[in-house]
Amino acid sequence: MPDRIPVLLVDDDPDLREVTASYVEREADRIAVETAPDADAGLDALADGEFECVVSDYEMPGRDGLAFLAAVRERCPDLPFILFTGRGSEEVASEAISAGVTDYLQKRGGTERYERLANRVVEAVEKRRAEREAEEAVGQFRAVAEGASDAILSVDTDGVIEFANPAVESVFGYEPSELEGEPLTTLMPDRHRNDHLGAVERYLATGEPSVDWSDVRFDALHRDGHEVPVSLSYGDFTADGERHFVGVIRDATDRDRHRAFIEHASDVVAVLSRDWRFRYLSPSCERVTGHAPSDLLGERSLDYVHPEDREAVRAAFGELDAEGGPPTAEYRFETADGEYRWLESVGSERIETDATEGYVVTTRDVSERKERERTLARLREWTRDLNYARTTEEAAELAVDAVDDLIDAGLSGIHLRTEEGDRLEPVALGQSVPALFEEQPSYDRDAPPGTRAAMAWDAYRSDESLVVDELSAYEPLDEPSPAESLVLRPIGDHGLFVVSSPEPNEFTDTDVLVAEILTGHLEAAFDRIERESRVERLHDATRTLVRADSRKEIAERAVEAATDVLGFSIVTVRINDEDAGGLVPMAVSPKAVDLLPERRTYTPDGGSLNWGAFDAGEPRKFDDIRETEALDADTDLRSLLIVPIGDYGTISVGETEPGVFGGVDEYLAGILATAAETAFQAEARTRRLAERTSELERQNDRLEEFAGVVSHDLRNPLEVARGRTELAREECDSDHLAAVERAHGRMTALIDDLLTLAREGDPVTDPDPVDLGRVVGSCWRTVDTRNATLRADAEGMILADEGRLKQLLENLMRNAIEHGGDDVTVAAGTLPDGFYVVDDGPGIDPDRREDVFEAGHTTSQSGTGFGLRIVEQVADAHGWSVRAGASEDGGARFEITGVEFEE
């Protein structure tokens, strides 16, 4: 059968593949379908056989439909490819258009979809066949324009050839010199010579040509004797008072065939002159633009181009000698009815003839593609606005306005399910609805079959779009409706998007796809708005968690938030109790108490779902626990969601219906678990702080008791001993008394340092500005400096407790004199973030620099070992750091950093 159309059908569903092939072949007996189960098998079939069209599913294992399309386009760039898919999206549509899909259809409706598919296959193949013929015609025409040489002859009134250009050899076989001086009849068969001579004679006598000189056709005589069909255009001129004729002769052997190809091409083939005027237009011009070719001949083509597009066209086609690929431009062209239609023109190489310099241009109508691109671009703008909608009503109004703008569906509306779940109520309606409906349409769940409400609920419960092209002829509907074209699309669990028009067959597959994409974005917007609202209310509720006084109160408030804010009914909060050996129920919602048996402790070896989620440290969701080995599988509990509360326990929420928890529920339960974990952490810190505070208070009490003992019970006997020593000295003179006095002095110093350690360690909470240089000088005057020297370079106002700062400096100065000797030099100076005290004494052994701040550590017989410990204690109380090092002279250097200076 010469008109046979071989088609390759690729679909991974064997049953659907078989049904589709059978129906398509039955709808169009010209079509012969061969099938393949996936993209790779399809590519193998294309390599082994010849097909004029590919029909492919989108969702397939391995390569999907778009990847298959890309692979086919690499091998067969112009092979018609139809995407026949169960669902679509804006991204799929955009990628399909970019990849060069010929068409795409949705697997929806009844058997009429196969009729539609068969028609699209036949249309695509016939269009491609016509395009191939047009391309061949244009190619041959281009070859003639580029390769064929026109023979140019100059002839006098006697019919003698005066001049012949080199191209005559390609047409007649003669070199120019062989024809010059010969009669023109040399190139004519005998049967034409008398007619030619008579016509010339009549013209010379009357001045009236007997034929159209622009296109004279006859059979010329080649040098070897065979006849050559030629076309001749000629004219006359006068030079030096003598008349001459000039003719341009073309070999017309292929001309008729070329013209036939061009005139039957589906695209418009035109010849444009250098000044943008139409010199030729193929008959398809009238089908594409509405203009008859004769109406445009001689017209300036740019005058019909939309003013906003003229510069782009001029830039693409203005340079006829430009290098690179063929010029291409997309533009709007004014049709015969005054409207504009999008066209795409591709120019061939430059042509030059006696009458024309310009381009051969092939033009096709791309209005449908441009409209689809425009619709998708505007769809992206509308969906972007949906992303910023703050309320459900605002999002619904945007979606209704969008569908009216994009597919002219003003008889549309958004119907949301009520809280009771028994009705679909309108929340946003198109502007035409009030005029055509007596009252706002709403749909009861229990409406009888055959009503609009029953049809709406059937569509709501479905996962697919319901598309009806002519509602008055739709058998499942008995109730009349102002709408004729109808698309019903469920918005997840939220409700139903009703897209309708009072006219039948109003919506194309692209319109349906736009409605589905818009519905998907609307569902996402509703989910986001609901999630944000619940999150905001949840945040308000969880603020109370951190104010709870105990773990039990935290658990109870978490249950309240889960039930009152998140809407969960069966809720249990469990705490991991090491003493109990597992997860102990700490708080339970009222419905959980009524519905479930008494909650028990879940241990690691008990096989509970709760312990599994807690041990894994990740949420676990079960659509139906009856399909598991859960401990509560024999109760009315069906859906279960368990979220760990860090290391503290779990929150488990459940419902009596299966499969009720979605991503939003998991997200919100996770937020609640995080808030509960934070509250448990705060409670633990508060408890530890209270315990630590109590311990510190006990320690302070013991320290105060110790200080009292040191201050009173040790000083008094010491003073008595010192007094007795003085009395003994008056009675006798002994070296032992001097040793006793030195011991008494050392004991006094020890007591003073111990009291300082006991009472000077509290943090400094309210420091005052202190002049560092003044305090250094004051301390030097207080300390027994003997013959030591002070070099004071310290300056600046620092924030400190002046009394305790003096204690620090005096101890550093005493330390320098005790270890450096009576003539030691001590220096004090300022650092960028503190100050230092150095001396030129023997210094500190590097291995012992960390030990010098320990209580009781000293290398001097006269030292108590507490001086530098007091220095560190005072620094810590201020939040400073102290470090021991070496001075430039090898002595000791102490740096105190982290000091705040007054600005």
PDB file of C-alpha atoms in Angstrom, residues 88 126 136 168 193 206 236 252 272 300 317 451 484 487 521 534 580 637-638 656 713-714 717 729 748 795 816 883 890:
ATOM      1  CA  GLY A  88       2.111  16.226  32.235  1.00  0.00           C
ATOM      2  CA  GLU A 126       1.226  14.028   5.897  1.00  0.00           C
ATOM      3  CA  GLU A 136      13.225  18.844  -2.244  1.00  0.00           C
ATOM      4  CA  VAL A 168      25.872  29.273 -23.941  1.00  0.00           C
ATOM      5  CA  ARG A 193      12.262  28.862 -37.730  1.00  0.00           C
ATOM      6  CA  THR A 206       4.037  47.126 -36.029  1.00  0.00           C
ATOM      7  CA  ASP A 236      15.184  45.259 -27.496  1.00  0.00           C
ATOM      8  CA  ALA A 252      13.901  24.567 -18.740  1.00  0.00           C
ATOM      9  CA  LEU A 272      12.591  38.507  -2.292  1.00  0.00           C
ATOM     10  CA  ARG A 300       7.453  45.521  -0.106  1.00  0.00           C
ATOM     11  CA  PHE A 317      18.194  39.354   6.034  1.00  0.00           C
ATOM     12  CA  THR A 451     -26.182  15.261  39.344  1.00  0.00           C
ATOM     13  CA  GLU A 484     -20.435  22.657  27.857  1.00  0.00           C
ATOM     14  CA  VAL A 487     -12.239  20.078  33.061  1.00  0.00           C
ATOM     15  CA  HIS A 521       0.916  24.838  41.865  1.00  0.00           C
ATOM     16  CA  ARG A 534      -0.186  25.625  61.572  1.00  0.00           C
ATOM     17  CA  ALA A 580      12.528   1.938  84.269  1.00  0.00           C
ATOM     18  CA  LEU A 637      -5.514   2.488  65.685  1.00  0.00           C
ATOM     19  CA  ARG A 638      -4.548   2.486  61.971  1.00  0.00           C
ATOM     20  CA  THR A 656      -8.279   5.451  63.237  1.00  0.00           C
ATOM     21  CA  ASP A 713      39.782  30.890 116.399  1.00  0.00           C
ATOM     22  CA  LEU A 714      43.319  31.036 114.897  1.00  0.00           C
ATOM     23  CA  PRO A 717      45.618  32.240 119.966  1.00  0.00           C
ATOM     24  CA  ARG A 729      61.769  38.759 125.579  1.00  0.00           C
ATOM     25  CA  THR A 748      49.877  35.826 110.138  1.00  0.00           C
ATOM     26  CA  GLU A 795      48.199  54.159  81.721  1.00  0.00           C
ATOM     27  CA  ALA A 816      58.894  40.156  92.385  1.00  0.00           C
ATOM     28  CA  ARG A 883      49.888  34.084  82.023  1.00  0.00           C
ATOM     29  CA  GLY A 890      65.268  36.946  81.916  1.00  0.00           C
TER      30      GLY A 890
END
